[in-house]
Amino acid sequence: MSSRPVSIKDVADRAGVAVGTVSNVLNHPARVSDTTRSRVQSAIDELGFVRNDAARQLRAGQSRTIGLIVLDVGNPFFSSLARAAEDCAAENGSTVVLGDSGQDPGREARYLDVFEQQRVQGMLVSPVGDLGVRIDELRGRGTPVVLVDRVDPQARCSSVSVDDVAGGYLAVRHLLDAGRRRIVFVGARAGYRQVTDRLTGARQAVGECAGAVLEVLEAEDMTVLAGREVGEVVARRSPAELPDGIFCANDLLAIGVMQAALLIRDLRVPEDLALIGYDDIDFATSTVVPLTSVRKPTELMGRTAVELLLEQIEDPDSPRRQVVFHPELVERGSTTALITAAG
Amino acid sequence: MSSRPVSIKDVADRAGVAVGTVSNVLNHPARVSDTTRSRVQSAIDELGFVRNDAARQLRAGQSRTIGLIVLDVGNPFFSSLARAAEDCAAENGSTVVLGDSGQDPGREARYLDVFEQQRVQGMLVSPVGDLGVRIDELRGRGTPVVLVDRVDPQARCSSVSVDDVAGGYLAVRHLLDAGRRRIVFVGARAGYRQVTDRLTGARQAVGECAGAVLEVLEAEDMTVLAGREVGEVVARRSPAELPDGIFCANDLLAIGVMQAALLIRDLRVPEDLALIGYDDIDFATSTVVPLTSVRKPTELMGRTAVELLLEQIEDPDSPRRQVVFHPELVERGSTTALITAAG
DNA sequence: AATGTGCTTTGAATCGTTTCATTAGCACGT
DNA sequence: ACGTGCTAATGAAACGATTCAAAGCACATT
């Protein structure tokens, strides 16, 4: 029943032309006369011909795909970045294929190997560990790499990342602008890099504001539950010791703190306590009081990553660029009271 | 500086053997003597040789990749399914590459084309619309397809899916077993297929229990906010009209209902009102009262999908199978009171 | 009639592997 | 010395596209 696959040769025979002509129809339609083109096209349709990409690539020496390796496809940051990268690649005639390393160096290595064997045009990688050597090898063999959400300290490749210090500054500055002075920062016990950057930014903002004080609290980890525990401790304090603004290192922590504040002590958010998170996850809009947060320009990062990669593909000797984006404040009810009724 | 890519020929020259021998080292190491093998291996390492997959595939006529096209990589269901599929594929020497259709038929078509041109071994697809014709074409040309989270009414290909009727039954049965009799089902105005199935299951369960009544409420859509609106309406009812158990068509709705119940009326969950959602999203553990939910066996579905595909790859004439999984109840505090203090 | 011009079409060479029939080399028994 | 079996290594022929120099053709110009 199912015979051997249809090749360009079969199409040529059917249409009564040479193989080169079929190839031209596929790749340089303008070179072919209208009549021939439509005859070839019919043959293609009738036979159900599908171009063999392996053969094309072998001869052409180049593929039309870009590999994207992310730490966790389930993470909204990466999925939205992937979406944007796909769009941008499509506009440039390329296709993004996605590999999920799941933070596992072994899987990451597998995808690097597979993509290199497939001779992808280039890769976007949000690396698990240090990829220094691997990146040099790849580049040496002609496959450029762009780092995502991480900068290469030795500037061997381009990268897109976010300035978390600026984000932390932005968040606390916003609290200060709203008149808050007794600020609490909630981070995590373990030293996530993002946490320390955000704290640094927070410190800067407080330092610039006379009369403002910053207290740092550590949660067990970066989860809602951990945030709730910290929130409960804070909520039980005497009125004099209560902060009037809390900045959490991510939204999950902030949601936990909010739960505690509303339920344990019936504090009003934002009147008694202004609250701000980080990452702007979907859920931030759905909390009882919608959560103000700090957002990375995810789509822009995805597009830029692809653009930087295309730059390197076109000219491997073009200078590497480290693009650092500034995050953006998303104001919601947890810091900004709606227009309150008179009184 | 960067010369032309290293080929198997270069390796052969360097090691002083024939190209066929290098190929054997790569593909049939047992056929090669130890000394030769190590000599070739050194040459490979020294030259940094990376096999050209296009050439391999062209000659071998087969690739080692499986295409997976999902509706939305951001959806935890798909990302966790993808992870499992990757693991299962890796165990069988294949690699999964992911394409995100984003519910867009155009993008879906693009990925189907790209993957077919790449001659993937087969595809797992959670289709946007009807893929009937396309699937026949693919299969006719030798690329098997397995549907994910959707059954093929004409059984042209295998599939993995979940019995949402059973899920709805499970949820309401659980409420009834906990002694609840005035049950409310919260669905969505627009007719999602999952919603109607879950409602059907709910009806069945109530039908089997004398004295139980089911009321159906419609939310604007399937979000936390819509759930909260419905919850507020319910919470304002007179005590006689209050339900004692609510089943929401997904977790977001349930979270919204919970927010309303706790805040508007200070109802106790689960004592006054037992609440159950569907999907078991991550957040279900992090609500103020942890949310009981119904979970699809995601990992199992991912693995099974790959297995069904491998089955079809090995023997294209093997019978197609429609595997339907039963969801599982995940009990948490919103339906089951912890051991209460004596009294 | 010869030559030139511009557009189509041709078909062989090529890309880097795998495959497989063949050969080489070696040890062993007669 | 010779055949027999083995294992190991060889190298040319695919695989299916793209590319490109060359040829073919129709028509205008000299």
XYZ file of C-alpha atoms (C1' of nucleotides) in Angstrom:
746
model
C 0.000 0.000 0.000
C 2.282 2.710 1.252
C 5.094 2.820 -1.300
C 8.392 4.573 -0.807
C 8.367 8.268 -0.073
C 7.834 10.759 -2.867
C 11.012 12.571 -3.879
C 11.719 15.569 -5.994
C 12.668 13.123 -8.758
C 9.166 11.651 -8.812
C 7.705 15.106 -9.063
C 10.040 15.938 -11.923
C 9.090 12.802 -13.836
C 5.420 13.401 -13.314
C 5.659 16.988 -14.487
C 8.016 16.102 -17.320
C 10.789 18.456 -16.206
C 14.252 18.165 -14.712
C 14.834 17.919 -10.977
C 16.584 21.263 -10.997
C 13.408 22.849 -12.220
C 11.365 21.399 -9.379
C 13.933 22.698 -6.969
C 13.639 26.116 -8.546
C 9.873 26.070 -8.194
C 10.400 25.408 -4.528
C 13.182 27.883 -3.869
C 13.259 30.451 -6.669
C 9.775 30.556 -8.184
C 10.613 33.701 -10.137
C 13.121 31.839 -12.267
C 10.468 29.506 -13.597
C 7.862 30.252 -16.248
C 4.249 30.377 -15.197
C 3.192 27.342 -17.168
C 6.005 25.157 -15.872
C 5.487 26.350 -12.364
C 1.844 25.420 -12.326
C 2.536 22.060 -13.930
C 5.112 21.288 -11.257
C 2.788 22.545 -8.581
C 0.054 20.160 -9.715
C 2.484 17.284 -9.695
C 3.479 18.205 -6.147
C -0.118 18.296 -5.031
C -1.124 15.120 -6.785
C 1.788 13.149 -5.395
C 1.620 14.726 -1.959
C 5.286 15.648 -2.087
C 6.849 16.947 1.117
C 10.339 18.318 0.968
C 12.927 16.300 2.832
C 14.518 18.776 5.141
C 17.495 16.564 5.887
C 18.536 16.523 2.250
C 17.933 20.212 1.856
C 19.944 20.980 4.900
C 22.752 18.667 3.976
C 23.244 20.410 0.688
C 22.446 23.899 1.828
C 24.580 23.506 4.934
C 22.090 25.490 6.963
C 18.831 24.807 8.717
C 15.939 27.126 9.364
C 15.412 26.310 13.022
C 16.481 27.922 16.236
C 16.836 25.877 19.394
C 15.502 27.289 22.639
C 16.467 25.560 25.871
C 14.646 26.738 28.975
C 14.872 25.844 32.639
C 11.197 25.068 32.956
C 8.521 25.355 30.320
C 5.945 25.451 33.091
C 7.301 28.771 34.288
C 5.173 31.567 32.814
C 8.242 33.687 32.257
C 9.706 31.123 29.914
C 6.508 30.144 28.196
C 5.690 33.715 27.368
C 9.263 34.386 26.304
C 9.113 31.312 24.097
C 5.935 32.520 22.477
C 7.484 35.853 21.629
C 10.636 34.215 20.330
C 8.562 31.984 18.081
C 6.746 34.961 16.640
C 9.920 36.872 15.985
C 11.601 33.857 14.441
C 8.596 33.199 12.216
C 8.796 36.734 10.915
C 12.340 35.951 9.869
C 11.537 32.653 8.235
C 12.811 30.479 11.047
C 11.125 28.125 13.451
C 11.801 27.774 17.144
C 11.940 24.334 18.645
C 11.803 24.110 22.368
C 13.737 21.923 24.758
C 12.990 21.776 28.460
C 16.030 21.134 30.619
C 13.991 21.056 33.799
C 17.039 22.472 35.601
C 18.814 19.195 34.962
C 22.340 19.624 33.571
C 22.082 16.212 31.944
C 18.991 17.112 30.010
C 20.466 20.456 29.137
C 23.516 18.726 27.707
C 21.313 16.326 25.756
C 19.486 19.184 24.097
C 22.686 21.036 23.346
C 23.965 17.895 21.636
C 20.778 17.181 19.737
C 20.451 20.751 18.521
C 24.067 20.916 17.483
C 23.763 17.660 15.576
C 20.704 19.056 13.902
C 22.810 22.046 12.924
C 20.316 24.576 14.149
C 21.069 28.113 13.090
C 21.732 28.996 16.686
C 20.481 28.520 20.208
C 18.877 30.544 22.932
C 19.764 29.066 26.269
C 18.819 29.800 29.810
C 21.619 27.761 31.313
C 21.437 25.548 34.378
C 25.056 25.862 35.359
C 28.138 27.304 33.786
C 28.232 26.761 30.057
C 31.490 28.529 29.438
C 33.419 25.779 27.694
C 30.448 24.363 25.856
C 29.598 27.747 24.435
C 33.118 28.259 23.162
C 32.997 24.877 21.467
C 29.655 25.592 19.865
C 30.717 28.951 18.593
C 33.987 27.496 17.353
C 32.016 25.061 15.231
C 29.718 27.759 13.961
C 26.666 27.639 16.194
C 26.091 30.935 17.964
C 24.460 31.027 21.383
C 22.525 33.761 23.117
C 22.026 33.539 26.852
C 18.617 34.236 28.291
C 18.065 35.680 31.757
C 21.765 35.440 32.489
C 24.768 37.422 31.394
C 28.020 35.890 30.308
C 30.636 37.341 32.635
C 33.274 36.902 29.931
C 31.089 38.344 27.190
C 31.695 35.399 24.897
C 28.139 35.595 23.689
C 25.257 38.014 23.590
C 22.610 37.911 26.256
C 19.311 39.332 27.390
C 18.629 39.797 31.054
C 16.835 41.945 33.552
C 18.223 44.379 36.061
C 16.813 43.055 39.293
C 18.536 45.736 41.316
C 16.538 48.297 39.382
C 13.425 46.237 40.017
C 13.990 46.212 43.737
C 14.620 49.937 43.681
C 11.450 50.502 41.698
C 9.357 48.524 44.136
C 10.549 50.205 47.291
C 10.647 53.625 45.701
C 6.980 53.102 44.936
C 6.247 52.335 48.590
C 8.171 55.402 49.691
C 6.352 57.572 47.177
C 3.126 56.380 48.720
C 4.342 57.790 52.012
C 5.414 54.550 53.641
C 8.497 54.676 55.847
C 8.653 51.487 57.862
C 9.519 49.029 55.085
C 9.974 45.286 55.368
C 11.731 43.182 52.743
C 10.797 39.513 52.659
C 13.364 37.289 50.973
C 14.365 33.666 51.195
C 16.806 31.993 53.506
C 18.721 30.354 50.667
C 20.712 32.788 48.596
C 18.897 33.076 45.293
C 20.721 35.576 43.133
C 17.506 37.355 42.249
C 16.707 37.870 45.902
C 19.986 39.521 46.734
C 19.769 41.831 43.710
C 16.264 42.892 44.608
C 17.335 43.535 48.165
C 20.231 45.632 46.972
C 17.813 47.779 45.006
C 15.526 48.037 47.989
C 18.421 49.215 50.167
C 19.338 51.865 47.640
C 15.840 53.293 47.605
C 15.575 53.379 51.378
C 19.006 54.955 51.619
C 17.850 57.842 49.488
C 14.910 58.620 51.727
C 15.561 60.258 55.053
C 13.482 58.783 57.829
C 12.814 55.514 56.080
C 13.894 52.241 57.662
C 14.293 48.833 56.102
C 13.940 45.558 57.926
C 14.853 42.274 56.238
C 12.962 39.087 57.033
C 13.793 35.658 55.743
C 11.211 33.139 54.619
C 11.865 29.413 54.445
C 11.613 29.474 50.689
C 9.820 31.375 47.944
C 6.339 29.911 48.330
C 2.910 31.114 49.405
C 3.115 29.023 52.543
C 6.459 30.464 53.536
C 5.093 33.930 52.917
C 2.101 33.225 55.099
C 4.347 32.152 57.960
C 6.328 35.362 57.771
C 3.111 37.323 57.434
C 1.669 35.762 60.551
C 4.686 36.737 62.587
C 4.476 40.301 61.355
C 0.737 40.534 61.804
C 0.978 39.646 65.478
C 3.266 42.546 66.273
C 2.195 45.465 68.390
C 0.866 48.411 66.395
C 4.023 50.422 67.010
C 6.152 47.717 65.477
C 3.992 47.091 62.430
C 5.517 48.015 59.094
C 3.428 50.112 56.745
C 4.958 48.707 53.549
C 6.164 45.233 52.624
C 8.163 44.278 49.546
C 8.348 40.575 48.825
C 11.013 39.035 46.619
C 8.326 37.320 44.578
C 4.570 37.262 44.168
C 4.079 33.946 45.901
C 5.567 35.309 49.101
C 3.459 38.427 48.750
C 0.276 36.419 48.354
C 1.115 34.498 51.511
C 1.751 37.688 53.416
C -1.531 39.106 52.188
C -3.447 36.043 53.337
C -1.954 36.393 56.796
C -2.546 40.107 56.994
C -6.191 39.871 56.023
C -7.063 36.820 58.052
C -4.951 36.950 61.200
C -5.325 40.534 62.045
C -7.828 41.919 59.628
C -5.389 44.565 58.489
C -6.552 46.749 55.645
C -4.508 46.528 52.443
C -3.253 49.005 51.379
C -4.454 51.484 54.051
C -2.709 49.846 56.994
C -0.213 47.880 54.992
C 0.917 48.408 51.425
C 2.151 45.252 49.737
C 4.194 44.700 46.611
C 5.418 41.518 44.954
C 7.709 40.640 42.055
C 7.258 38.795 38.746
C 3.664 39.771 38.061
C 2.362 36.239 37.805
C -1.168 35.737 36.472
C -2.450 35.251 39.962
C -1.454 38.724 41.013
C -4.679 40.064 39.530
C -6.784 37.491 41.312
C -5.873 37.964 44.906
C -8.497 39.404 47.213
C -6.789 42.737 46.884
C -5.073 42.764 43.490
C -1.339 42.709 43.968
C 1.010 45.422 42.778
C 4.050 43.818 41.251
C 7.180 44.272 39.158
C 7.199 42.803 35.702
C 9.952 41.733 33.354
C 9.395 42.730 29.751
C 9.072 39.113 28.744
C 7.896 39.512 25.165
C 10.533 42.095 24.451
C 13.185 39.817 25.893
C 12.085 36.949 23.667
C 12.123 39.064 20.541
C 15.422 40.669 21.411
C 17.040 37.327 22.106
C 16.090 36.164 18.625
C 17.320 39.395 17.099
C 20.672 39.151 18.840
C 20.958 35.596 17.614
C 20.152 36.532 14.025
C 22.784 39.211 14.274
C 25.381 36.625 15.238
C 24.185 34.261 12.549
C 24.519 36.849 9.834
C 27.904 37.990 10.978
C 29.657 35.682 13.422
C 32.220 38.366 14.071
C 29.755 41.043 15.022
C 30.331 42.253 18.554
C 28.535 40.435 21.319
C 25.954 42.510 23.132
C 24.655 42.227 26.659
C 21.184 43.725 26.647
C 19.838 44.476 30.088
C 16.192 45.351 30.420
C 14.594 47.391 33.096
C 11.558 45.938 34.767
C 8.302 47.780 34.986
C 5.977 48.555 37.878
C 2.441 47.255 37.634
C 0.272 49.197 40.018
C -2.710 47.474 41.560
C -4.860 47.773 44.644
C -2.388 46.423 47.175
C -0.436 49.680 47.147
C -2.846 52.181 45.683
C -6.186 52.699 47.320
C -9.004 53.249 44.892
C -10.703 56.598 45.097
C -12.143 56.271 48.549
C -15.585 57.426 49.500
C -15.530 60.870 51.098
C -14.855 60.803 54.840
C 40.167 30.993 11.780
C 37.050 28.863 11.700
C 37.607 26.460 8.828
C 34.969 24.284 7.277
C 33.110 21.885 9.533
C 34.744 18.644 10.559
C 33.343 15.625 8.759
C 33.619 11.941 9.288
C 36.142 11.958 6.484
C 38.477 14.221 8.433
C 38.197 11.941 11.412
C 38.978 8.935 9.245
C 42.085 10.593 7.800
C 43.303 11.635 11.187
C 42.836 8.177 12.633
C 44.206 6.499 9.532
C 41.123 4.404 8.882
C 38.292 4.308 6.357
C 35.148 6.364 6.743
C 33.099 3.222 7.126
C 35.098 2.373 10.210
C 34.403 5.713 11.818
C 30.736 5.221 11.104
C 30.916 1.838 12.763
C 32.559 3.294 15.848
C 29.618 5.670 16.033
C 26.831 3.217 15.320
C 28.101 -0.307 15.906
C 31.005 -0.084 18.329
C 31.014 -3.844 18.823
C 32.084 -4.400 15.252
C 35.282 -2.496 15.784
C 38.417 -3.677 17.569
C 39.344 -1.982 20.801
C 42.509 -0.410 19.487
C 40.858 1.040 16.409
C 37.915 2.267 18.390
C 40.063 4.205 20.817
C 42.158 5.634 18.020
C 39.034 6.869 16.264
C 37.643 8.164 19.493
C 40.742 10.268 20.094
C 40.527 11.664 16.583
C 36.900 12.594 17.218
C 37.790 14.343 20.440
C 40.798 16.144 19.054
C 38.950 17.450 16.024
C 35.750 18.193 17.895
C 33.710 16.201 15.444
C 29.914 16.457 15.751
C 27.812 14.118 13.710
C 25.734 15.818 11.031
C 22.246 14.663 11.762
C 20.899 15.755 8.395
C 23.261 13.446 6.560
C 22.621 10.619 8.944
C 18.932 10.999 8.598
C 19.057 11.309 4.859
C 20.861 8.049 4.541
C 19.154 6.220 7.372
C 15.752 7.510 6.315
C 14.756 7.898 9.943
C 15.204 10.501 12.612
C 15.328 10.086 16.366
C 12.993 12.890 17.303
C 9.352 13.069 18.218
C 7.378 16.242 17.660
C 5.008 17.409 20.370
C 2.555 20.176 19.534
C 0.632 21.605 22.461
C -2.068 24.224 22.781
C -0.188 26.246 25.347
C 3.178 25.516 26.918
C 2.232 27.824 29.751
C -0.543 25.494 30.825
C 0.774 23.294 33.640
C -1.088 20.322 32.238
C 0.884 20.478 29.035
C 4.206 21.368 30.552
C 4.064 18.483 32.936
C 2.860 16.154 30.209
C 5.731 17.333 28.037
C 8.224 16.614 30.774
C 6.958 13.073 31.152
C 6.936 12.528 27.401
C 10.540 13.705 27.213
C 11.586 11.270 29.895
C 9.819 8.375 28.259
C 11.220 9.237 24.851
C 14.730 9.541 26.260
C 14.448 6.044 27.706
C 13.739 4.864 24.180
C 16.575 6.769 22.574
C 14.432 9.526 21.129
C 14.198 13.217 21.805
C 11.051 15.291 22.086
C 10.983 18.688 20.464
C 8.192 20.965 21.472
C 6.068 23.269 19.375
C 3.578 25.679 20.892
C 0.547 26.308 18.727
C -0.919 28.813 21.171
C -4.389 27.684 20.031
C -3.651 29.203 16.650
C -4.490 26.908 13.705
C -1.922 28.708 11.570
C 0.874 28.013 13.997
C -0.314 24.500 14.443
C -0.146 23.983 10.680
C 3.330 25.485 10.575
C 4.613 23.044 13.146
C 2.944 20.104 11.441
C 4.710 21.122 8.233
C 8.073 21.715 9.838
C 7.993 18.455 11.746
C 6.929 16.509 8.693
C 9.695 18.051 6.636
C 12.106 17.125 9.376
C 10.778 13.584 9.074
C 10.201 13.193 12.785
C 9.455 9.635 13.845
C 5.973 10.696 14.777
C 3.976 13.440 16.449
C 1.960 13.924 19.581
C -0.639 16.589 18.967
C -3.216 18.293 21.080
C -5.126 19.717 18.140
C -6.691 23.145 17.887
C -9.402 22.222 15.463
C -10.222 19.200 13.390
C -7.135 17.523 12.024
C -8.916 14.698 10.232
C -7.570 15.195 6.736
C -4.129 16.277 7.823
C -3.723 13.212 9.976
C -4.669 10.923 7.119
C -2.122 12.612 4.895
C 0.600 12.333 7.499
C -0.094 8.706 8.181
C -0.261 8.011 4.439
C 3.258 9.380 4.101
C 4.496 7.410 7.059
C 4.311 9.791 10.001
C 2.092 8.444 12.738
C 0.182 10.807 15.005
C -1.151 10.335 18.516
C -3.778 12.733 19.808
C -3.404 14.161 23.270
C -6.367 15.154 25.437
C -8.742 14.491 22.555
C -10.088 11.314 21.000
C -10.337 10.788 17.281
C -14.009 10.078 16.631
C -13.067 8.023 13.589
C -10.293 6.163 15.378
C -7.777 6.928 12.660
C -5.069 7.342 15.234
C -4.374 6.431 18.829
C -5.096 8.876 21.596
C -4.789 9.555 25.285
C -7.507 11.451 27.087
C -9.289 11.802 30.384
C -12.797 10.855 31.325
C -14.171 14.132 32.616
C -17.549 12.611 33.300
C -15.870 10.266 35.733
C -14.062 13.249 37.223
C -17.289 15.111 37.819
C -18.810 12.037 39.359
C -15.798 11.578 41.606
C -15.976 15.138 42.853
C -19.653 15.173 43.718
C -19.574 11.650 45.072
C -16.923 12.897 47.472
C -19.153 15.730 48.626
C -22.068 13.326 49.119
C -19.875 10.902 51.038
C -19.012 13.768 53.372
C -22.708 14.080 54.122
C -23.450 17.105 51.922
C -26.808 17.137 50.190
C -27.412 20.659 48.861
C -24.864 20.708 46.063
C -24.057 23.590 43.724
C -22.180 23.152 40.468
C -20.399 26.229 39.153
C -19.656 26.141 35.435
C -19.109 28.676 32.710
C -21.599 30.398 30.511
C -19.791 29.468 27.293
C -19.982 25.779 26.483
C -16.557 24.356 27.169
C -16.637 20.639 26.493
C -14.901 19.881 29.767
C -17.548 21.762 31.688
C -20.469 19.849 30.241
C -18.743 16.511 30.828
C -17.990 17.379 34.415
C -21.564 18.482 34.932
C -22.836 15.231 33.480
C -20.761 13.343 36.004
C -22.038 15.552 38.789
C -25.645 14.864 37.770
C -25.005 11.139 37.806
C -23.660 11.223 41.320
C -26.525 13.316 42.633
C -29.014 11.069 40.842
C -27.733 8.094 42.760
C -28.235 9.721 46.133
C -31.727 10.078 47.446
C -32.346 13.443 49.075
C -29.510 15.202 47.286
C -30.229 18.196 45.095
C -28.050 19.819 42.467
C -28.206 23.442 41.471
C -26.235 24.716 38.480
C -24.795 28.238 38.446
C -23.047 29.857 35.527
C -19.980 32.041 35.865
C -18.918 34.563 33.253
C -15.841 32.532 32.438
C -13.416 30.192 34.143
C -11.412 32.689 36.211
C -10.915 33.508 39.863
C -12.782 36.766 39.427
C -15.789 35.098 37.853
C -15.751 32.545 40.657
C -15.700 35.282 43.248
C -18.732 36.917 41.694
C -20.700 33.710 41.831
C -19.437 33.098 45.352
C -20.617 36.500 46.511
C -24.115 35.858 45.247
C -24.240 32.534 47.024
C -22.731 33.875 50.225
C -25.451 36.474 50.573
C -28.212 33.925 50.607
C -30.303 33.246 53.647
C -29.042 30.329 55.740
C -31.858 28.086 54.553
C -30.848 28.567 50.961
C -27.127 28.097 51.450
C -25.610 25.027 49.798
C -23.378 22.835 51.926
C -21.185 21.651 49.068
C -19.911 23.388 45.937
C -18.186 21.750 42.979
C -16.466 24.140 40.579
C -15.575 23.194 37.042
C -12.004 24.281 37.652
C -9.731 25.372 40.463
C -9.713 29.040 39.530
C -13.466 29.247 39.995
C -13.160 27.371 43.268
C -10.522 29.761 44.546
C -12.790 32.687 43.723
C -15.705 31.070 45.513
C -13.516 30.429 48.523
C -12.393 34.040 48.676
C -16.014 35.168 48.657
C -17.119 32.645 51.235
C -14.389 33.521 53.698
C -14.505 37.267 53.278
C -18.103 38.182 52.581
C -19.781 36.038 55.090
C -17.038 34.488 57.133
C -18.310 31.004 56.340
C -16.224 28.172 57.658
C -14.697 25.897 55.025
C -15.333 23.005 55.096
C -17.639 22.971 58.140
C -20.324 25.257 56.687
C -19.372 24.808 53.087
C -17.327 22.060 51.476
C -15.568 23.132 48.296
C -13.974 21.154 45.518
C -12.241 22.258 42.330
C -10.833 20.569 39.263
C -7.354 20.307 37.664
C -5.298 20.417 40.850
C -3.220 23.408 39.846
C -0.202 24.262 41.972
C -2.095 26.972 43.695
C -4.634 24.559 45.122
C -2.231 23.810 47.966
C -1.692 27.463 48.724
C -5.153 28.779 49.274
C -6.105 29.826 52.785
C -7.857 26.522 53.166
C -6.079 24.052 50.885
C -8.356 23.100 48.044
C -9.566 19.583 47.329
C -9.387 18.949 43.639
C -9.513 16.397 40.835
C -6.302 15.619 39.056
C -5.550 14.191 35.641
C -2.750 11.625 35.635
C -0.559 13.949 33.624
C 2.721 12.081 33.791
C 1.052 8.821 32.926
C -0.648 10.446 29.979
C 2.646 11.791 28.655
C 4.361 8.441 28.948
C 1.451 6.571 27.464
C 1.233 8.942 24.529
C 4.852 8.229 23.689
C 4.327 4.512 24.101
C 1.342 4.532 21.787
C 3.371 6.447 19.269
C 6.302 4.044 19.451
C 3.840 1.240 18.919
C 2.654 2.848 15.708
C 6.191 3.586 14.611
C 7.273 -0.005 15.053
C 4.251 -1.404 13.308
C 2.225 1.117 11.321
C -0.519 -1.443 10.933
C -0.924 -2.117 14.617
C -4.421 -1.314 15.803
C -5.086 2.202 16.972
C -5.905 2.511 20.657
C -7.932 5.125 22.453
C -6.668 5.162 26.009
C -8.957 6.948 28.441
C -7.641 7.708 31.892
C -9.618 8.185 35.030
C -8.886 11.225 37.080
C -7.992 11.050 40.710
C -9.328 12.827 43.770
C -6.862 14.888 45.772
C -8.290 15.445 49.233
C -7.367 18.595 51.050
C -8.789 20.781 53.779
C -11.613 22.363 51.801
C -13.699 19.201 52.044
C -12.142 17.301 54.897
C -11.853 18.906 58.281
C -8.696 18.036 60.086
C -9.106 16.087 63.266
C -10.925 18.658 65.284
C -10.223 19.361 68.894
C -12.633 17.538 71.174
C -15.826 19.445 71.720
C 22.329 34.581 -42.421
C 24.886 35.490 -38.561
C 25.074 37.315 -34.123
C 23.516 38.905 -29.772
C 20.321 39.030 -25.764
C 17.538 37.456 -22.175
C 14.909 34.055 -20.273
C 14.132 28.893 -19.183
C 15.573 24.641 -18.476
C 18.850 21.025 -17.937
C 21.585 17.582 -15.489
C 25.784 16.449 -13.255
C 28.303 17.426 -9.080
C 27.917 17.899 -4.345
C 26.773 17.813 0.755
C 28.122 13.940 5.067
C 26.478 10.026 6.418
C 25.203 4.780 6.468
C 25.208 0.412 4.381
C 26.917 -3.687 2.547
C 29.324 -6.579 -0.480
C 34.068 -7.408 -0.625
C 38.656 -7.952 0.809
C 42.378 -8.510 4.158
C 44.430 -10.667 7.788
C 44.938 -14.201 10.920
C 44.668 -18.646 13.388
C 43.790 -23.309 13.080
C 43.323 -28.048 11.539
C 44.578 -31.305 8.081
C 51.089 -25.935 1.788
C 46.237 -25.323 1.670
C 41.611 -24.724 2.690
C 38.275 -22.961 6.259
C 36.277 -19.806 9.431
C 36.445 -15.650 11.730
C 36.774 -10.974 12.689
C 38.017 -6.329 11.142
C 38.415 -2.981 7.891
C 37.509 -1.118 3.335
C 35.402 1.897 -0.031
C 31.929 2.711 -3.387
C 27.000 3.345 -3.818
C 23.175 5.207 -2.108
C 19.944 8.885 0.322
C 17.245 13.588 -1.716
C 17.840 17.865 -2.074
C 20.491 22.424 -4.106
C 23.556 24.683 -7.145
C 25.546 26.283 -11.230
C 27.734 26.167 -15.599
C 26.047 25.166 -19.856
C 22.640 24.514 -23.361
C 18.285 25.648 -25.629
C 15.148 28.735 -27.359
C 12.711 32.862 -29.205
C 13.337 37.006 -30.910
C 15.599 41.365 -32.243
C 19.531 43.497 -34.462
C 23.012 44.038 -37.853
